[in-house]
Tab-separated table of C-alpha atoms and ligand atoms in Angstrom:
chain	number	residue	atom	x	y	z
A	139	MET	CA	85.312	-50.029	63.868
A	140	SER	CA	81.661	-50.488	64.907
A	141	LYS	CA	80.774	-51.950	68.290
A	142	ALA	CA	80.619	-55.750	68.284
A	143	ILE	CA	77.147	-57.275	68.056
A	144	ASN	CA	75.461	-60.640	68.537
A	145	VAL	CA	74.871	-62.391	65.219
A	146	ALA	CA	72.899	-65.519	64.358
A	147	ILE	CA	73.063	-67.501	61.126
A	148	LEU	CA	69.881	-69.430	60.343
A	149	GLY	CA	70.851	-72.229	57.955
A	150	ALA	CA	74.462	-72.214	59.186
A	151	THR	CA	75.193	-75.720	57.915
A	152	GLY	CA	74.119	-74.971	54.334
A	153	ALA	CA	76.281	-73.860	51.412
A	154	VAL	CA	75.453	-70.173	51.914
A	155	GLY	CA	75.457	-70.383	55.719
A	156	GLN	CA	78.977	-71.808	55.795
A	157	GLU	CA	80.173	-69.137	53.379
A	158	ILE	CA	78.670	-66.465	55.652
A	159	ILE	CA	80.655	-67.861	58.594
A	160	GLY	CA	83.883	-67.618	56.561
A	161	LEU	CA	83.058	-64.084	55.383
A	162	LEU	CA	82.274	-62.802	58.886
A	163	GLU	CA	85.715	-64.073	59.877
A	164	SER	CA	87.715	-62.920	56.834
A	165	ARG	CA	86.045	-59.479	56.697
A	166	GLN	CA	86.494	-59.067	60.467
A	167	PHE	CA	82.831	-58.330	60.992
A	168	PRO	CA	82.499	-57.156	64.609
A	169	VAL	CA	80.890	-60.280	66.087
A	170	LYS	CA	80.426	-60.370	69.863
A	171	LYS	CA	78.700	-63.744	69.902
A	172	LEU	CA	77.889	-65.992	66.933
A	173	LYS	CA	74.944	-68.342	67.142
A	174	LEU	CA	74.708	-71.097	64.529
A	175	LEU	CA	71.165	-72.295	63.872
A	176	ALA	CA	69.867	-75.070	61.637
A	177	SER	CA	67.328	-77.887	61.673
A	178	PRO	CA	67.268	-80.562	64.398
A	179	ARG	CA	69.188	-82.779	61.912
A	180	SER	CA	72.402	-80.844	62.509
A	181	ALA	CA	71.945	-79.901	66.169
A	182	GLY	CA	75.112	-80.764	68.082
A	183	SER	CA	77.452	-80.670	65.096
A	184	LYS	CA	80.274	-78.127	65.259
A	185	LEU	CA	81.531	-75.471	62.859
A	186	SER	CA	84.627	-73.386	63.290
A	187	PHE	CA	84.676	-69.590	63.547
A	188	CYS	CA	87.788	-67.561	64.393
A	189	GLY	CA	89.543	-70.630	65.791
A	190	GLU	CA	86.590	-71.573	67.976
A	191	GLN	CA	84.366	-74.632	67.529
A	192	ILE	CA	80.750	-73.478	67.762
A	193	VAL	CA	77.981	-76.006	68.400
A	194	VAL	CA	75.096	-75.813	65.908
A	195	GLU	CA	71.732	-75.426	67.630
A	196	SER	CA	68.302	-76.388	66.448
A	197	VAL	CA	66.298	-73.187	65.922
A	198	THR	CA	63.653	-72.641	68.639
A	199	ASP	CA	61.425	-69.849	69.954
A	200	ASP	CA	64.229	-68.800	72.321
A	201	SER	CA	66.968	-68.656	69.688
A	202	PHE	CA	66.744	-64.920	69.003
A	203	SER	CA	66.412	-63.372	72.483
A	204	ASP	CA	69.887	-61.776	72.481
A	205	VAL	CA	70.479	-61.552	68.720
A	206	GLU	CA	70.961	-58.193	66.949
A	207	ILE	CA	71.343	-59.410	63.356
A	208	VAL	CA	70.161	-62.712	61.945
A	209	LEU	CA	71.456	-63.749	58.532
A	210	ALA	CA	68.993	-66.293	57.179
A	211	SER	CA	69.643	-68.818	54.447
A	212	ALA	CA	67.458	-71.802	55.177
A	213	GLY	CA	64.785	-71.521	52.487
A	214	GLY	CA	61.565	-69.531	52.176
A	215	SER	CA	59.334	-71.583	54.460
A	216	THR	CA	61.925	-71.524	57.275
A	217	SER	CA	62.299	-67.752	56.890
A	218	LYS	CA	58.532	-67.271	56.957
A	219	GLU	CA	58.278	-69.357	60.109
A	220	TRP	CA	61.221	-67.947	62.072
A	221	LEU	CA	62.033	-64.412	60.934
A	222	PRO	CA	58.840	-62.855	62.335
A	223	LYS	CA	59.868	-64.392	65.679
A	224	ALA	CA	63.422	-63.063	65.340
A	225	VAL	CA	62.082	-59.600	64.534
A	226	ALA	CA	59.610	-59.721	67.430
A	227	ALA	CA	62.561	-60.532	69.713
A	228	GLY	CA	64.300	-57.346	68.498
A	229	ALA	CA	66.666	-58.643	65.812
A	230	VAL	CA	67.113	-57.258	62.313
A	231	ALA	CA	66.866	-60.048	59.727
A	232	ILE	CA	68.764	-60.169	56.442
A	233	ASP	CA	67.016	-62.852	54.449
A	234	ASN	CA	68.440	-64.776	51.529
A	235	SER	CA	65.183	-66.478	50.646
A	236	SER	CA	62.516	-65.168	48.279
A	237	ALA	CA	59.920	-65.072	51.098
A	238	PHE	CA	59.860	-61.288	51.628
A	239	ARG	CA	61.627	-59.885	48.548
A	240	MET	CA	58.578	-58.416	46.829
A	241	ASN	CA	56.910	-57.208	50.060
A	242	PRO	CA	56.687	-53.418	49.548
A	243	GLU	CA	57.731	-52.871	53.194
A	244	VAL	CA	60.919	-54.879	52.725
A	245	PRO	CA	63.940	-53.250	51.101
A	246	LEU	CA	65.639	-55.443	48.498
A	247	ILE	CA	69.271	-54.438	48.616
A	248	VAL	CA	72.464	-54.727	46.616
A	249	PRO	CA	74.830	-52.388	48.507
A	250	GLU	CA	76.613	-51.229	45.332
A	251	ILE	CA	73.253	-50.319	43.738
A	252	ASN	CA	70.611	-49.111	46.194
A	253	PRO	CA	72.146	-48.797	49.696
A	254	GLU	CA	69.896	-45.845	50.576
A	255	ALA	CA	66.791	-48.044	50.268
A	256	ALA	CA	67.959	-49.924	53.386
A	257	ALA	CA	67.560	-46.800	55.539
A	258	ASN	CA	63.808	-47.310	55.929
A	259	HIS	CA	63.844	-50.974	56.843
A	260	ARG	CA	61.350	-52.408	59.311
A	261	ARG	CA	63.650	-55.094	60.655
A	262	ILE	CA	63.583	-57.367	57.596
A	263	ILE	CA	65.857	-56.693	54.622
A	264	ALA	CA	65.870	-59.048	51.663
A	265	ASN	CA	68.864	-60.251	49.717
A	266	PRO	CA	67.949	-60.588	46.031
A	267	ASN	CA	68.023	-63.723	43.936
A	268	CYS	CA	71.583	-64.667	42.924
A	269	THR	CA	71.153	-64.263	39.152
A	270	THR	CA	69.508	-60.872	39.739
A	271	ILE	CA	72.367	-59.605	41.916
A	272	LEU	CA	75.050	-60.690	39.439
A	273	MET	CA	73.243	-59.132	36.464
A	274	GLY	CA	72.468	-55.936	38.359
A	275	MET	CA	76.110	-55.461	39.276
A	276	ALA	CA	77.080	-55.307	35.588
A	277	ILE	CA	74.106	-53.292	34.343
A	278	TRP	CA	73.599	-50.663	37.067
A	279	PRO	CA	76.775	-48.641	36.343
A	280	LEU	CA	75.771	-48.393	32.655
A	281	HIS	CA	72.136	-47.650	33.528
A	282	GLN	CA	73.339	-44.691	35.624
A	283	VAL	CA	74.892	-43.105	32.543
A	284	GLU	CA	72.274	-44.089	29.960
A	285	PRO	CA	69.021	-45.710	31.126
A	286	VAL	CA	68.604	-49.255	29.872
A	287	LYS	CA	65.350	-49.714	27.949
A	288	ARG	CA	65.251	-53.455	27.606
A	289	ILE	CA	67.232	-56.422	28.949
A	290	ILE	CA	67.304	-59.865	27.339
A	291	VAL	CA	69.204	-62.364	29.491
A	292	SER	CA	69.994	-66.076	29.321
A	293	THR	CA	71.481	-67.722	32.384
A	294	TYR	CA	73.751	-70.708	32.850
A	295	GLN	CA	73.147	-71.516	36.524
A	296	SER	CA	75.273	-73.754	38.685
A	297	ALA	CA	74.080	-76.478	41.043
A	298	SER	CA	74.935	-74.401	44.134
A	299	GLY	CA	71.791	-72.312	43.654
A	300	ALA	CA	69.857	-75.356	44.868
A	301	GLY	CA	72.069	-75.776	47.946
A	302	ALA	CA	74.829	-77.996	49.298
A	303	LYS	CA	72.866	-81.196	48.710
A	304	ALA	CA	72.403	-80.312	45.026
A	305	MET	CA	76.155	-79.794	44.620
A	306	ALA	CA	76.781	-83.213	46.186
A	307	GLU	CA	74.137	-84.723	43.902
A	308	VAL	CA	75.858	-83.471	40.729
A	309	LYS	CA	79.199	-84.889	41.893
A	310	ALA	CA	77.577	-88.254	42.675
A	311	GLN	CA	75.819	-88.235	39.285
A	312	ALA	CA	79.096	-87.506	37.460
A	313	LYS	CA	80.801	-90.354	39.314
A	314	ALA	CA	77.928	-92.738	38.541
A	315	ILE	CA	77.919	-91.842	34.841
A	316	LEU	CA	81.713	-92.241	34.570
A	317	GLU	CA	81.292	-95.677	36.138
A	318	GLU	CA	78.548	-96.439	33.602
A	319	GLN	CA	75.876	-96.528	36.321
A	320	LEU	CA	72.505	-94.774	36.168
A	321	PRO	CA	72.691	-91.383	37.935
A	322	SER	CA	70.190	-90.947	40.765
A	323	THR	CA	68.103	-87.804	41.244
A	324	GLU	CA	66.708	-86.445	44.480
A	325	ILE	CA	67.133	-82.661	44.624
A	326	PHE	CA	66.938	-82.003	40.877
A	327	PRO	CA	64.170	-83.559	38.767
A	328	TYR	CA	66.620	-84.736	36.084
A	329	PRO	CA	70.307	-85.662	35.992
A	330	LEU	CA	72.386	-82.462	35.792
A	331	ALA	CA	75.802	-84.084	35.298
A	332	PHE	CA	76.656	-84.129	31.566
A	333	ASN	CA	73.278	-82.483	30.935
A	334	LEU	CA	71.397	-79.210	31.335
A	335	PHE	CA	67.750	-78.250	31.640
A	336	PRO	CA	65.568	-75.140	31.745
A	337	HIS	CA	65.219	-73.989	35.375
A	338	ASN	CA	62.649	-76.255	37.000
A	339	SER	CA	60.816	-73.660	39.123
A	340	PRO	CA	57.028	-73.402	38.554
A	341	LEU	CA	55.862	-71.903	35.240
A	342	ASN	CA	53.345	-69.082	34.890
A	343	GLU	CA	50.618	-68.845	32.269
A	344	GLN	CA	52.931	-66.837	30.005
A	345	GLY	CA	55.468	-69.672	29.974
A	346	TYR	CA	58.062	-68.023	32.255
A	347	CYS	CA	59.385	-69.892	35.280
A	348	GLU	CA	59.586	-68.420	38.780
A	349	GLU	CA	63.355	-67.928	38.555
A	350	GLU	CA	62.919	-65.911	35.326
A	351	MET	CA	60.198	-63.756	36.891
A	352	LYS	CA	62.469	-63.128	39.908
A	353	MET	CA	64.975	-61.580	37.511
A	354	VAL	CA	62.245	-59.382	36.045
A	355	ASN	CA	60.497	-58.262	39.226
A	356	GLU	CA	63.513	-58.017	41.521
A	357	THR	CA	65.618	-56.037	39.028
A	358	ARG	CA	62.753	-53.572	38.601
A	359	LYS	CA	62.476	-53.184	42.388
A	360	ILE	CA	66.235	-52.787	42.999
A	361	PHE	CA	66.662	-50.335	40.106
A	362	ASP	CA	63.423	-48.562	41.098
A	363	ALA	CA	62.438	-48.905	37.448
A	364	PRO	CA	58.978	-50.513	37.439
A	365	GLN	CA	58.594	-50.193	33.666
A	366	LEU	CA	61.975	-51.702	32.722
A	367	LYS	CA	61.494	-54.330	29.999
A	368	ILE	CA	63.184	-57.626	30.842
A	369	SER	CA	62.916	-61.112	29.373
A	370	ALA	CA	64.918	-63.967	30.902
A	371	THR	CA	65.604	-67.599	30.067
A	372	CYS	CA	67.108	-69.472	33.028
A	373	VAL	CA	68.959	-72.729	32.510
A	374	ARG	CA	70.615	-75.037	35.039
A	375	VAL	CA	74.041	-76.263	33.879
A	376	PRO	CA	76.439	-78.841	35.368
A	377	VAL	CA	78.718	-76.304	37.053
A	378	LEU	CA	79.267	-76.516	40.796
A	379	ARG	CA	79.158	-72.954	42.108
A	380	ALA	CA	79.329	-69.950	39.773
A	381	HIS	CA	76.562	-68.666	37.533
A	382	SER	CA	77.079	-67.253	34.028
A	383	GLU	CA	74.780	-64.947	32.085
A	384	ALA	CA	74.584	-63.710	28.483
A	385	VAL	CA	73.046	-60.243	28.594
A	386	ASN	CA	71.724	-58.013	25.810
A	387	LEU	CA	71.077	-54.385	26.753
A	388	GLU	CA	69.086	-51.977	24.625
A	389	PHE	CA	69.412	-48.216	25.083
A	390	ASP	CA	67.740	-45.230	23.421
A	391	GLN	CA	70.957	-44.438	21.574
A	392	PRO	CA	74.208	-46.250	20.759
A	393	PHE	CA	76.365	-46.901	23.844
A	394	PRO	CA	80.020	-46.909	22.713
A	395	VAL	CA	81.756	-50.133	23.739
A	396	ALA	CA	84.868	-48.250	24.897
A	397	ARG	CA	82.724	-46.096	27.190
A	398	ALA	CA	80.972	-49.153	28.655
A	399	LYS	CA	84.355	-50.750	29.366
A	400	GLU	CA	85.694	-47.576	30.935
A	401	ILE	CA	82.635	-47.322	33.220
A	402	LEU	CA	82.690	-50.985	34.232
A	403	SER	CA	86.459	-50.914	34.835
A	404	ARG	CA	85.924	-48.448	37.686
A	405	SER	CA	82.713	-49.947	39.098
A	406	PRO	CA	83.065	-51.471	42.579
A	407	GLY	CA	82.524	-55.218	42.666
A	408	VAL	CA	82.943	-55.611	38.885
A	409	LYS	CA	86.066	-56.791	37.085
A	410	ILE	CA	86.522	-56.788	33.331
A	411	VAL	CA	88.092	-60.034	32.147
A	412	GLU	CA	88.779	-60.029	28.412
A	413	ASP	CA	91.656	-61.124	26.234
A	414	TRP	CA	90.319	-60.966	22.705
A	415	GLN	CA	93.621	-62.250	21.230
A	416	ALA	CA	93.596	-65.348	23.395
A	417	ASN	CA	89.804	-65.743	23.213
A	418	TYR	CA	89.789	-65.713	27.012
A	419	PHE	CA	86.696	-64.482	28.822
A	420	PRO	CA	85.009	-65.040	32.211
A	421	MET	CA	84.477	-68.665	33.185
A	422	PRO	CA	82.768	-70.139	36.251
A	423	ILE	CA	86.030	-71.701	37.440
A	424	ASP	CA	87.650	-68.252	37.469
A	425	ALA	CA	84.691	-66.653	39.261
A	426	THR	CA	84.524	-69.345	41.959
A	427	GLY	CA	85.625	-67.981	45.327
A	428	LYS	CA	85.920	-64.418	43.979
A	429	ASP	CA	84.008	-61.429	45.304
A	430	GLU	CA	83.808	-59.592	41.954
A	431	VAL	CA	81.412	-60.220	39.096
A	432	LEU	CA	83.613	-60.942	36.072
A	433	VAL	CA	82.412	-59.243	32.887
A	434	GLY	CA	83.705	-59.729	29.344
A	435	ARG	CA	82.845	-60.042	25.656
A	436	ILE	CA	81.480	-56.496	25.832
A	437	ARG	CA	80.524	-55.772	22.252
A	438	GLN	CA	78.100	-53.972	20.027
A	439	ASP	CA	75.041	-56.042	19.047
A	440	ILE	CA	75.383	-56.432	15.257
A	441	SER	CA	71.600	-56.620	14.947
A	442	ASN	CA	70.861	-53.343	16.740
A	443	ALA	CA	73.008	-50.182	16.841
A	444	CYS	CA	71.518	-49.206	20.216
A	445	SER	CA	72.316	-52.502	21.960
A	446	LEU	CA	75.300	-53.973	23.777
A	447	GLU	CA	76.064	-57.628	24.405
A	448	LEU	CA	78.021	-58.822	27.420
A	449	TRP	CA	78.887	-62.016	29.235
A	450	LEU	CA	79.344	-62.360	32.979
A	451	CYS	CA	80.247	-64.921	35.624
A	452	GLY	CA	79.873	-64.545	39.373
A	453	ASP	CA	80.169	-66.775	42.390
A	454	GLN	CA	76.571	-67.628	43.203
A	455	ILE	CA	77.311	-68.470	46.833
A	456	ARG	CA	79.469	-65.386	47.402
A	457	LYS	CA	78.231	-62.173	45.708
A	458	GLY	CA	75.061	-64.000	44.656
A	459	ALA	CA	74.166	-64.717	48.299
A	460	ALA	CA	76.518	-64.769	51.317
A	461	LEU	CA	78.747	-61.802	50.472
A	462	ASN	CA	75.825	-59.566	49.522
A	463	ALA	CA	74.096	-60.439	52.815
A	464	VAL	CA	77.222	-59.699	54.864
A	465	GLN	CA	77.689	-56.426	52.944
A	466	ILE	CA	74.123	-55.454	53.903
A	467	ALA	CA	74.977	-56.145	57.563
A	468	GLU	CA	78.138	-54.029	57.184
A	469	LEU	CA	76.065	-51.238	55.626
A	470	LEU	CA	73.644	-51.235	58.574
A	471	LEU	CA	76.536	-50.919	61.017
A	472	ALA	CA	78.464	-48.313	59.000
A	473	ARG	CA	75.404	-46.050	58.592
A	474	ASN	CA	74.077	-46.718	62.085
A	475	TRP	CA	70.874	-48.145	60.591
A	476	LEU	CA	70.539	-51.172	62.833
A	477	LYS	CA	67.627	-49.593	64.683
A	478	PRO	CA	64.712	-49.143	62.282
A	479	SER	CA	63.673	-45.545	61.596
A	480	ILE	CA	60.048	-46.717	61.360
A	481	SER	CA	59.191	-48.372	64.653
A	482	ALA	CA	56.635	-50.954	63.456
A	483	ALA	CA	58.027	-54.228	62.218
A	484	VAL	CA	57.241	-55.337	58.681
A	485	THR	CA	53.742	-56.725	58.175
A	486	VAL	CA	54.105	-60.398	57.330
B	1215	A2P	P1	70.278	-78.764	58.057
B	1215	A2P	O1	71.702	-78.888	57.611
B	1215	A2P	O2	70.107	-79.084	59.515
B	1215	A2P	O3	69.312	-79.460	57.162
B	1215	A2P	P2	71.338	-75.602	51.629
B	1215	A2P	O4	70.609	-74.446	50.976
B	1215	A2P	O5	72.780	-75.631	51.352
B	1215	A2P	O6	70.638	-76.904	51.348
B	1215	A2P	O7	71.196	-75.347	53.225
B	1215	A2P	C1	69.951	-75.222	53.856
B	1215	A2P	C2	70.184	-74.788	55.298
B	1215	A2P	O8	68.904	-74.549	55.887
B	1215	A2P	C3	70.844	-75.846	56.154
B	1215	A2P	O9	71.632	-75.228	57.147
B	1215	A2P	C4	69.649	-76.540	56.789
B	1215	A2P	O10	69.919	-77.186	58.001
B	1215	A2P	C5	68.768	-75.357	57.044
B	1215	A2P	N1	67.370	-75.754	57.216
B	1215	A2P	C6	66.600	-76.422	56.330
B	1215	A2P	N2	65.363	-76.620	56.846
B	1215	A2P	C7	65.370	-76.040	58.073
B	1215	A2P	C8	64.387	-75.894	59.104
B	1215	A2P	N3	63.148	-76.369	58.962
B	1215	A2P	N4	64.745	-75.261	60.243
B	1215	A2P	C9	65.986	-74.758	60.388
B	1215	A2P	N5	66.954	-74.861	59.449
B	1215	A2P	C10	66.645	-75.496	58.305
């Protein structure tokens, strides 16, 4: 067991922040002192950790003086504002936002895929986008055996990706619609209950949205495969907290389905869920609250002998965010990588 350390959670009151608190407790992360940080809106509220009620504090310049690891999940602008201060105070930051992910000095880590890349951190380590993590978990073990040439992915993303308020909004919309009222929208641009829409992040000149380009660029960085061909279509669906993805993988030669199943069945963090007789495959309700990415419908693409099709579901808040971040913290402790090997902090 590693020595206990002081941990802060920035965004502790959010959907991911609260999951991180639960994971630190259930995984017995060696916490000496836990500091819960959020906006002034939640200062003074209390959250429970290991039987103790901890008062949430508004983040300030002094928040990080005695902190060794800060797990941040309060959005990109909050990370950009506060993580340089946390790092300057001597903390190592594990950031869930997209603020630093593509910074070449910042490792982008999925512990089951590229743990070694965390060794050279400069005090900020980024947690990838949720859809990217879930897809990578299913593809990486196959890619190790036979490099993937091209990935075509369509996502079915839950409300939780937009935070706790978005989840509450979908519930309120569903209630309003069932009561024959007009649903109101605040977080999402359109009603999500009983509806779906292409992911509403900004579009580039090629017609891809930011979320889709995160899947492209982040997967290439994590896999260290800058030329990997990827095309993504991201869609928000009225599911509360687990994402689903339909993935088509093209290889240089046929990849036998039985071999793919055998590889995935022994891959950490992946669970094959398939009952072809019963037509039972991964569903968001089964993935909710689970650590593993559930993978099923693994089949040969009838239109291309060198391609496989698969379907996956994973808890967006857990492996897609909070669990992956806590696993990165565990990795730093287990490998004794808390102190950066390169002394200068990341240039931000
Ligand atoms: P608060 O609850 O005080 O607004 P989610 O992604 O589920 O919406 O959660 C966002 C998290 O980020 C919440 O804990 C929220 O705190 C926190 N947060 C948002 N803006 C700020 C900010 N400017 N400073 C600190 N924390 C923030």
